[in-house]
């Protein structure tokens, strides 16, 4: 059987339908995802390398890309920290309202981004519930990069919580007991025994939240203010270029965003693989 | 440790505390932090939607959701979801069947490619179809001569929605079907069932909860998608406006109460979905043969791309995999005896 592996497309199996299922999957995947994405890269290639770089390193594009990635990074870090705390609290402690909180975590998955956007704007506008309270402290949230970060924290939170939760749930309490038996304090157990084991999950959640936040559009445009060079995110710039019928430029910015996102995902993937090898799991 | 070092420990902590939890003060602080964070970042935005929606009174609320443009937006949203969701369900079933039931080269690549749309900005998801089917796109001249309109019309909006919701069903099904293995299907086939019969009578019942959850998630995202649909829709009021786009238009016209009224419908859908997830956990029939496996997607770890196996070591799974009912016990047993580090 093992000898046939190199020749045959798949390992022999009694289950039927391989050809049909694989064929349909590949056709659908190609038509919906691969060919259109290829078209994007092709379109930006019409600019040539020099033209592509000129568009991507233009001051306005650069400012938009920097803003998108910087705010996404800050939001993902906030989510990683608070997401782990929330996952911890939801799994380890019992308190009234826990189930309700647990259900709430999924909200940003389900809530349409435009709804989240207008709700957050209403909340953090100078006359909103949070805004009227933060304004006297001198903190302006709506229509500034802080507002963008707040929106990105909102949409990214469930990624971290839902990635860490299952791993924490299956965490072997015997390890904690062993650590305590060997004389470790509770904080030593948490930070030196548990956290390294949770690290791959935290990183995955971080990466997913980051990837989602970089491309986010709907929840951000309402709260951002959309001032060029100040609070204009990269996806909005794509739309602006598209409305100017500069298709190739829009494609170039899109391609740049995709490349940077994939680079980030790749990096996190490598860190994850390293941390798996280093700490087990 | 000397006796002198142990003595104060015994005295200072008269009530024995489980070594696997924190001190009460730490616990209260952590619970407080989590609750405040969730209230500020999740609960307040949701609450504000409903408060703003009813700020102009009940009459205005119903007027703004029954006005013709709003009704046509609701209809269009439902229509798009009704096309996009079944398409992705069929794809999800085919993809998970391919990935979970067979071994073939390039499998992990295929598995990662399915996740690709997750990491693509919604704006780019719309852009790629404009580049392909738009008036200046690759297929633009051809479509124009055939008098077919895709961009700024229903087909483009459906395509963009399908792209954005592409991985949802497959993502729910693949890990579950991989965990369930092929034994049930092999048994059905060896007893003489046809391939389709095996699929409908054996596989489908095994995955029904995960499938349902995938459909619900996919549907929620399909109805709420904004960025991608916004790029391809053209914003023709009463014609190519979905509910989220209608919300945007109303909001930009400073018609806040109406915007929030339409938004509250979407928010209602979303909050009922996110609460249903935890309700299902309680309401799931306890005598379900695959309970352990079927309830799994609730806490399914999100993974990057191609993590193919569950966290449980394969040897243990193989050893104690027996008849259907044994599965849940098997899971907890292996965890108890070996732990995740094995």
XYZ file of C-alpha atoms in Angstrom:
623
model
C 0.000 0.000 0.000
C 2.770 2.365 0.907
C 4.412 1.762 -2.453
C 1.411 3.033 -4.366
C 1.415 6.343 -2.501
C 3.898 8.016 -4.745
C 2.001 7.090 -7.895
C -1.634 7.429 -6.919
C -3.270 10.769 -6.219
C -4.443 9.556 -2.852
C -3.912 6.711 -0.485
C -6.265 3.792 -1.231
C -9.515 4.102 0.631
C -12.886 2.383 0.682
C -14.717 5.706 0.904
C -16.182 6.817 -2.427
C -16.570 10.287 -3.838
C -12.961 11.482 -3.757
C -12.944 12.617 -7.363
C -16.295 14.387 -7.172
C -15.608 16.100 -3.842
C -12.051 17.146 -4.702
C -13.068 18.278 -8.161
C -15.913 20.398 -6.857
C -13.788 21.821 -4.036
C -10.957 22.812 -6.346
C -13.261 24.272 -9.009
C -15.210 26.342 -6.499
C -12.056 27.446 -4.704
C -10.454 28.485 -7.977
C -13.471 30.337 -9.321
C -14.356 32.211 -6.147
C -10.994 32.773 -4.501
C -7.877 31.934 -6.472
C -8.642 33.355 -9.927
C -10.052 36.668 -8.611
C -7.086 37.086 -6.238
C -4.777 36.276 -9.122
C -6.516 38.988 -11.119
C -5.717 41.465 -8.348
C -2.011 40.646 -8.454
C -2.055 40.699 -12.266
C -3.696 44.107 -12.304
C -1.142 45.612 -9.950
C 1.588 44.010 -12.077
C 0.483 46.178 -15.022
C 2.091 49.090 -13.188
C 5.498 47.438 -13.334
C 7.716 47.137 -10.293
C 8.721 50.792 -10.324
C 5.118 51.943 -10.691
C 3.989 49.561 -7.985
C 6.597 50.862 -5.565
C 5.748 54.423 -6.461
C 2.094 53.887 -5.567
C 2.819 51.936 -2.423
C 5.488 54.293 -1.095
C 3.528 57.436 -1.927
C 3.178 59.544 1.216
C -0.605 59.157 1.462
C -0.538 55.389 0.893
C 2.325 54.959 3.298
C 0.515 56.966 5.968
C -2.645 54.873 5.456
C -0.760 51.572 5.569
C 1.162 52.658 8.645
C -2.026 53.704 10.406
C -3.809 50.453 9.510
C -1.016 48.202 10.700
C -0.104 50.244 13.772
C -3.647 50.483 15.111
C -4.230 46.801 14.283
C -1.071 45.870 16.164
C -2.028 47.880 19.252
C -5.547 46.447 19.178
C -4.230 42.891 18.821
C -1.890 43.382 21.799
C -4.755 44.760 23.929
C -6.879 41.811 22.834
C -4.143 39.298 23.602
C -3.798 40.601 27.173
C -7.478 41.051 27.990
C -8.538 38.053 25.907
C -6.394 35.750 28.015
C -7.749 37.280 31.225
C -11.322 36.852 29.981
C -10.705 33.279 28.837
C -9.110 32.542 32.202
C -11.981 34.017 34.174
C -14.598 32.234 32.058
C -12.927 28.828 32.350
C -11.462 28.867 35.842
C -13.911 30.790 37.986
C -17.586 30.322 38.785
C -19.600 33.465 39.367
C -23.114 34.658 38.597
C -23.513 35.861 35.005
C -20.622 33.797 33.699
C -22.680 32.086 30.982
C -24.039 35.445 29.855
C -20.536 36.891 29.571
C -19.413 33.803 27.703
C -22.219 34.289 25.202
C -21.368 37.968 24.840
C -17.862 37.203 23.647
C -19.248 35.990 20.304
C -21.082 39.241 19.666
C -18.423 40.871 17.452
C -18.427 37.787 15.209
C -22.121 38.137 14.636
C -22.695 41.883 14.781
C -22.427 43.472 11.326
C -19.397 45.727 11.173
C -21.426 48.744 10.047
C -23.677 48.397 13.093
C -20.654 48.123 15.355
C -19.223 51.190 13.663
C -22.172 53.483 14.184
C -22.732 52.162 17.715
C -19.129 52.816 18.752
C -19.218 56.244 17.147
C -22.394 57.155 19.006
C -20.804 55.901 22.201
C -17.495 57.724 21.891
C -18.665 60.896 20.170
C -18.211 63.959 22.407
C -21.896 63.815 23.373
C -22.028 60.008 23.707
C -22.156 57.916 26.876
C -18.419 57.270 26.967
C -17.356 60.378 25.067
C -19.016 62.857 27.407
C -17.218 61.135 30.242
C -13.795 60.993 28.574
C -13.921 64.461 27.005
C -13.371 66.386 30.272
C -10.320 64.184 30.895
C -8.892 65.462 27.637
C -9.206 62.101 25.871
C -10.637 62.332 22.384
C -11.603 58.931 21.046
C -14.016 59.382 18.165
C -12.504 60.673 14.908
C -8.933 59.948 16.056
C -6.606 56.920 15.770
C -7.666 55.986 19.328
C -11.182 55.509 18.002
C -9.870 53.257 15.243
C -8.057 51.185 17.851
C -11.204 50.920 19.978
C -13.152 49.608 16.975
C -10.414 47.105 16.182
C -10.322 45.903 19.792
C -14.067 45.320 19.513
C -13.885 43.186 16.385
C -10.756 41.257 17.385
C -11.612 40.229 20.927
C -13.407 36.913 20.230
C -10.484 35.596 18.193
C -8.175 35.545 21.215
C -10.779 34.398 23.740
C -12.079 31.584 21.549
C -8.606 30.366 20.689
C -7.305 30.301 24.239
C -10.477 28.975 25.896
C -10.392 25.367 24.586
C -6.699 24.955 25.341
C -7.153 26.299 28.853
C -10.172 24.068 29.367
C -8.162 20.958 28.539
C -5.182 22.087 30.590
C -4.078 19.324 32.900
C -4.495 20.377 36.519
C -1.981 17.717 37.512
C 0.729 19.878 35.995
C -0.258 22.744 38.249
C -0.348 20.432 41.227
C 3.054 19.053 40.333
C 4.415 22.560 40.047
C 2.937 23.518 43.417
C 4.279 20.327 44.989
C 7.752 21.186 43.784
C 7.504 24.446 45.673
C 6.513 26.933 42.988
C 4.385 29.846 44.051
C 1.072 30.312 42.289
C 2.405 33.112 40.130
C 5.429 31.016 39.210
C 3.102 28.192 38.190
C 0.972 30.521 36.105
C 3.782 32.357 34.368
C 6.386 29.607 34.043
C 4.270 26.472 33.626
C 0.911 27.482 32.219
C 1.670 30.509 30.078
C 4.324 28.796 27.927
C 1.854 26.004 27.202
C -0.844 28.502 26.297
C 1.531 30.548 24.158
C 0.820 28.873 20.783
C -2.907 29.437 21.287
C -2.380 33.046 22.393
C -0.202 33.688 19.356
C -2.764 32.151 17.036
C -5.484 34.332 18.508
C -3.205 37.344 18.276
C -2.463 36.626 14.619
C -6.114 36.090 13.739
C -7.137 39.293 15.506
C -4.322 41.166 13.783
C -5.186 39.815 10.334
C -8.830 40.700 10.807
C -8.043 44.158 12.175
C -5.663 45.145 9.379
C -8.336 44.730 6.742
C -11.268 45.947 8.784
C -13.387 48.567 7.095
C -17.003 48.735 8.234
C -16.558 49.352 11.934
C -13.665 51.760 11.420
C -14.831 54.254 8.794
C -17.587 55.687 10.979
C -15.389 56.326 14.002
C -12.186 57.198 12.132
C -12.979 60.665 10.816
C -11.172 59.676 7.606
C -8.757 62.595 7.384
C -6.002 61.932 4.824
C -2.589 61.391 6.476
C -4.234 61.367 9.915
C -7.082 58.923 10.258
C -7.439 57.387 6.817
C -7.031 53.606 6.814
C -5.661 51.622 3.884
C -8.953 49.899 2.910
C -10.620 53.308 2.681
C -7.834 54.525 0.416
C -8.528 51.551 -1.864
C -12.159 52.607 -2.116
C -11.173 56.216 -2.809
C -8.840 55.100 -5.625
C -11.578 52.848 -6.961
C -14.030 55.727 -7.044
C -11.427 57.723 -8.994
C -11.289 54.774 -11.452
C -7.563 54.327 -10.669
C -8.033 50.567 -10.731
C -4.363 49.679 -10.984
C -3.511 51.876 -8.008
C -6.300 50.359 -5.954
C -5.031 46.910 -6.913
C -1.477 47.880 -5.947
C -2.525 49.028 -2.475
C -4.591 45.857 -2.104
C -1.671 43.679 -3.140
C 0.634 45.469 -0.713
C -1.858 44.895 2.112
C -2.160 41.223 1.233
C 1.617 40.797 1.100
C 2.168 42.468 4.469
C -0.679 40.450 6.070
C 0.725 37.197 4.753
C 4.177 38.132 5.965
C 2.764 38.743 9.449
C 0.824 35.481 9.416
C 3.900 33.624 8.203
C 6.022 35.158 10.946
C 3.520 34.232 13.634
C 3.272 30.752 12.143
C 7.022 30.334 12.495
C 7.017 31.658 16.053
C 4.188 29.262 16.790
C 6.065 26.287 15.364
C 9.131 27.283 17.367
C 7.142 27.654 20.566
C 5.439 24.297 19.984
C 8.806 22.649 19.608
C 10.233 24.470 22.590
C 7.388 24.044 25.068
C 5.555 20.971 23.820
C 1.825 21.032 23.021
C 12.524 23.616 54.215
C 13.104 23.903 57.912
C 10.340 23.618 60.463
C 10.654 27.326 61.129
C 9.896 28.098 57.495
C 6.882 25.810 57.356
C 5.293 26.885 60.604
C 4.241 30.435 59.595
C 2.762 29.054 56.372
C 0.555 26.711 58.319
C -0.520 29.384 60.718
C -1.064 32.194 58.248
C -3.307 30.101 56.015
C -5.672 28.244 58.297
C -8.200 27.428 55.594
C -6.691 24.986 53.081
C -6.812 26.394 49.567
C -6.624 24.314 46.401
C -3.182 24.856 44.960
C -4.597 25.147 41.456
C -6.395 28.422 41.987
C -5.479 31.956 42.910
C -5.996 33.886 46.104
C -9.523 35.291 46.439
C -8.341 38.888 46.011
C -6.646 38.022 42.721
C -9.737 36.199 41.575
C -12.030 39.138 42.326
C -9.712 41.553 40.562
C -9.500 39.340 37.475
C -13.259 38.819 37.365
C -13.710 42.568 37.780
C -11.299 43.344 34.945
C -12.998 40.848 32.623
C -16.487 42.085 33.438
C -15.598 45.759 33.038
C -13.774 45.120 29.770
C -16.681 43.136 28.312
C -19.253 45.665 29.485
C -17.348 48.655 28.082
C -16.305 47.083 24.799
C -19.189 44.751 24.001
C -22.268 45.445 26.075
C -22.347 49.252 25.833
C -22.169 49.351 22.014
C -24.978 46.800 21.766
C -27.106 48.629 24.309
C -26.531 51.953 22.585
C -27.905 50.538 19.317
C -31.254 49.805 20.935
C -31.364 52.998 22.974
C -30.662 55.146 19.915
C -33.114 53.124 17.821
C -35.990 53.945 20.152
C -34.815 57.486 20.896
C -37.353 58.941 18.462
C -40.215 56.879 19.811
C -41.888 53.623 18.907
C -43.819 55.085 15.981
C -40.705 56.456 14.309
C -38.990 53.136 14.888
C -41.613 51.153 13.030
C -41.925 53.823 10.359
C -38.228 53.607 9.600
C -38.153 49.827 9.331
C -41.298 49.607 7.196
C -40.434 52.425 4.817
C -40.089 51.121 1.178
C -36.321 51.563 0.894
C -35.790 49.730 4.167
C -38.101 46.907 3.114
C -36.335 46.505 -0.208
C -32.982 46.474 1.617
C -34.258 43.752 3.950
C -35.528 41.714 0.996
C -32.240 42.058 -0.886
C -30.255 41.050 2.196
C -32.377 37.935 2.641
C -32.094 37.082 -1.060
C -28.302 37.378 -1.072
C -28.026 35.210 2.035
C -30.417 32.679 0.498
C -28.065 32.222 -2.460
C -24.685 32.592 -0.750
C -25.289 30.351 2.257
C -26.433 27.202 0.374
C -23.550 27.639 -2.080
C -21.064 27.683 0.780
C -22.800 24.777 2.519
C -22.340 22.577 -0.548
C -18.741 23.707 -0.823
C -18.170 23.148 2.902
C -19.523 19.596 2.695
C -17.432 18.765 -0.374
C -14.288 20.307 1.084
C -14.620 18.649 4.473
C -15.387 15.286 2.841
C -12.232 15.618 0.738
C -10.009 16.757 3.570
C -11.334 14.608 6.392
C -11.926 11.289 4.656
C -8.905 10.989 2.372
C -5.136 11.229 2.503
C -3.587 12.924 -0.504
C -0.604 15.128 -1.248
C -1.276 18.840 -0.964
C -3.973 18.333 1.643
C -2.581 20.800 4.144
C -2.155 23.360 1.380
C -5.794 22.931 0.410
C -6.766 23.270 4.066
C -4.876 26.553 4.348
C -6.267 27.900 1.084
C -9.799 27.481 2.420
C -8.907 29.900 5.239
C -7.497 32.426 2.810
C -10.603 34.674 2.659
C -10.407 35.111 6.458
C -7.212 37.096 6.089
C -8.292 39.155 3.094
C -9.735 42.589 3.793
C -13.444 42.831 2.891
C -12.627 45.801 0.694
C -10.176 43.678 -1.278
C -12.822 40.946 -1.537
C -15.027 43.420 -3.348
C -12.172 44.932 -5.331
C -11.142 41.634 -6.931
C -14.587 41.202 -8.494
C -14.616 44.789 -9.742
C -11.263 44.135 -11.401
C -12.647 40.969 -12.956
C -16.187 41.919 -13.957
C -16.225 45.728 -13.823
C -16.592 47.897 -16.928
C -12.796 48.238 -17.133
C -12.169 44.739 -15.789
C -10.754 41.708 -17.523
C -14.153 40.356 -18.516
C -15.834 43.770 -18.732
C -15.981 44.099 -22.557
C -17.254 40.537 -22.960
C -19.977 41.025 -20.346
C -20.978 44.320 -21.903
C -21.392 42.801 -25.354
C -23.492 40.021 -23.844
C -25.419 42.623 -21.848
C -24.744 40.945 -18.532
C -24.250 43.148 -15.503
C -22.434 41.667 -12.536
C -20.909 44.635 -10.754
C -23.368 47.132 -9.263
C -25.984 44.373 -9.483
C -27.125 41.298 -7.604
C -24.576 38.763 -9.009
C -21.598 40.833 -7.884
C -23.038 41.286 -4.404
C -23.704 37.558 -4.145
C -20.153 36.752 -5.296
C -18.611 39.153 -2.791
C -20.766 37.685 -0.014
C -19.798 34.139 -0.992
C -16.128 35.113 -0.895
C -16.371 36.686 2.536
C -18.339 33.795 4.068
C -16.378 31.176 2.133
C -14.559 29.382 5.005
C -17.294 29.373 7.653
C -19.023 26.041 7.006
C -15.866 24.174 6.031
C -14.064 25.505 9.127
C -16.756 24.062 11.397
C -16.911 20.707 9.615
C -13.298 19.782 8.853
C -11.994 19.357 12.432
C -15.105 17.484 13.518
C -15.073 15.094 10.562
C -11.372 14.494 10.998
C -11.996 13.563 14.578
C -14.833 11.224 13.672
C -12.642 9.355 11.213
C -13.900 7.019 8.526
C -14.983 3.986 10.520
C -18.701 4.725 10.509
C -18.698 5.244 6.761
C -16.634 2.113 6.176
C -19.076 0.113 8.245
C -22.038 1.451 6.259
C -20.309 0.755 2.956
C -19.325 -2.769 3.946
C -22.947 -3.420 4.878
C -23.891 -2.551 1.317
C -24.988 1.104 1.471
C -24.277 3.231 -1.562
C -21.975 6.216 -1.327
C -24.782 8.789 -1.273
C -26.802 6.719 1.197
C -23.769 6.525 3.473
C -23.380 10.265 3.246
C -27.009 11.084 3.998
C -27.686 8.400 6.613
C -24.347 8.187 8.403
C -22.158 11.238 7.807
C -24.791 13.936 7.782
C -26.435 12.936 11.092
C -22.966 12.771 12.665
C -22.147 16.343 11.745
C -25.570 17.982 11.931
C -24.874 20.285 14.909
C -21.595 21.548 13.554
C -23.233 22.010 10.163
C -26.098 23.943 11.712
C -23.699 26.145 13.617
C -21.642 26.740 10.505
C -24.786 27.707 8.592
C -25.865 30.123 11.316
C -22.436 31.787 11.446
C -22.225 31.949 7.670
C -25.710 33.416 7.489
C -25.001 36.062 10.119
C -21.895 37.184 8.299
C -23.652 37.065 4.927
C -26.442 39.328 6.153
C -24.096 41.704 7.924
C -21.318 42.000 5.367
C -20.570 45.620 4.665
C -17.149 46.330 3.157
C -17.130 43.825 0.323
C -20.746 44.403 -0.670
C -20.276 48.155 -0.434
C -17.546 48.039 -3.101
C -19.611 46.090 -5.625
C -23.093 47.404 -4.881
C -23.140 50.883 -6.390
C -25.484 52.033 -3.586
C -28.607 52.427 -5.693
C -31.289 53.186 -3.142
C -34.158 50.736 -3.167
C -32.315 48.557 -5.682
C -28.830 47.444 -4.685
C -28.865 48.459 -1.047
C -28.548 45.765 1.581
C -29.415 46.413 5.213
C -25.889 47.389 6.321
C -25.569 49.722 3.318
C -28.951 51.232 4.093
C -27.761 51.860 7.647
C -24.701 53.655 6.289
C -26.768 55.877 3.977
C -29.201 56.834 6.729
C -26.342 57.527 9.100
C -24.523 59.725 6.593
C -27.768 61.644 6.090
C -27.762 62.338 9.855
C -30.967 60.334 10.113
C -29.563 58.660 13.212
C -32.745 57.261 14.724
C -33.688 55.533 11.460
C -30.140 54.240 10.963
C -30.132 52.729 14.419
C -33.625 51.317 13.919
C -32.511 49.300 10.896
C -29.259 48.482 12.706
C -31.234 47.186 15.670
C -32.753 44.483 13.459
C -29.265 43.292 12.563
C -28.141 43.606 16.176
C -31.116 41.541 17.301
C -30.112 38.822 14.868
C -26.526 38.963 16.103
C -27.328 38.884 19.798
C -29.782 36.024 19.395
C -27.082 34.144 17.524
C -24.387 34.678 20.114
C -26.696 33.717 22.948
C -27.941 30.667 21.044
C -24.438 29.298 21.078
C -24.370 28.988 24.837
C -28.001 27.894 24.947
C -27.305 25.074 22.531
C -24.660 23.831 24.826
C -27.289 23.308 27.502
C -30.092 22.212 25.195
C -28.158 19.723 23.148
C -29.766 16.283 23.539
C -27.752 14.370 26.073
C -28.333 10.980 24.519
C -26.805 11.984 21.254
C -24.369 9.199 20.393
C -21.647 11.596 19.347
C -22.238 14.105 22.070
C -18.595 14.515 22.926
C -17.672 15.021 19.325
C -20.674 17.056 18.246
C -20.469 19.496 21.102
C -16.872 20.062 20.246
C -17.185 22.903 17.744
C -18.363 25.174 20.535
C -14.898 25.198 21.943
C -13.081 24.382 18.766
C -9.674 25.987 18.822
C -9.190 28.422 15.983
C -6.040 27.449 14.213
C -3.834 29.052 11.659
C -4.209 27.197 8.419
C -3.144 23.638 8.496
C -3.292 22.182 11.947
C -4.658 18.844 10.906
C -5.139 16.850 14.082
C -6.836 17.340 17.370
C -4.664 17.932 20.395
C -5.103 14.359 21.513
C -2.240 12.046 20.536
C -3.196 9.708 17.677
C -1.970 6.566 19.417
C -4.332 7.104 22.315
C -7.212 7.856 20.009
C -6.571 4.686 18.048
C -6.267 2.532 21.112
C -9.491 3.361 22.805
C -11.607 4.106 19.783
C -14.324 1.562 19.888
C -18.012 1.727 19.286
C -19.864 4.994 18.982
C -20.904 5.359 22.592
C -17.397 4.881 23.844
C -16.107 8.043 22.308
C -16.873 10.520 25.029
C -15.597 8.287 27.757
C -12.551 7.580 25.704
C -11.764 11.274 25.449
C -11.892 11.967 29.140
C -10.138 8.719 29.970
C -7.193 9.406 27.752
C -6.932 12.902 29.112
C -7.019 11.669 32.663
C -4.471 8.946 32.249
C -2.052 10.535 29.825
C -2.650 14.259 29.876
C -1.916 16.587 26.990
C 1.826 16.314 27.336
C 2.015 12.694 26.128
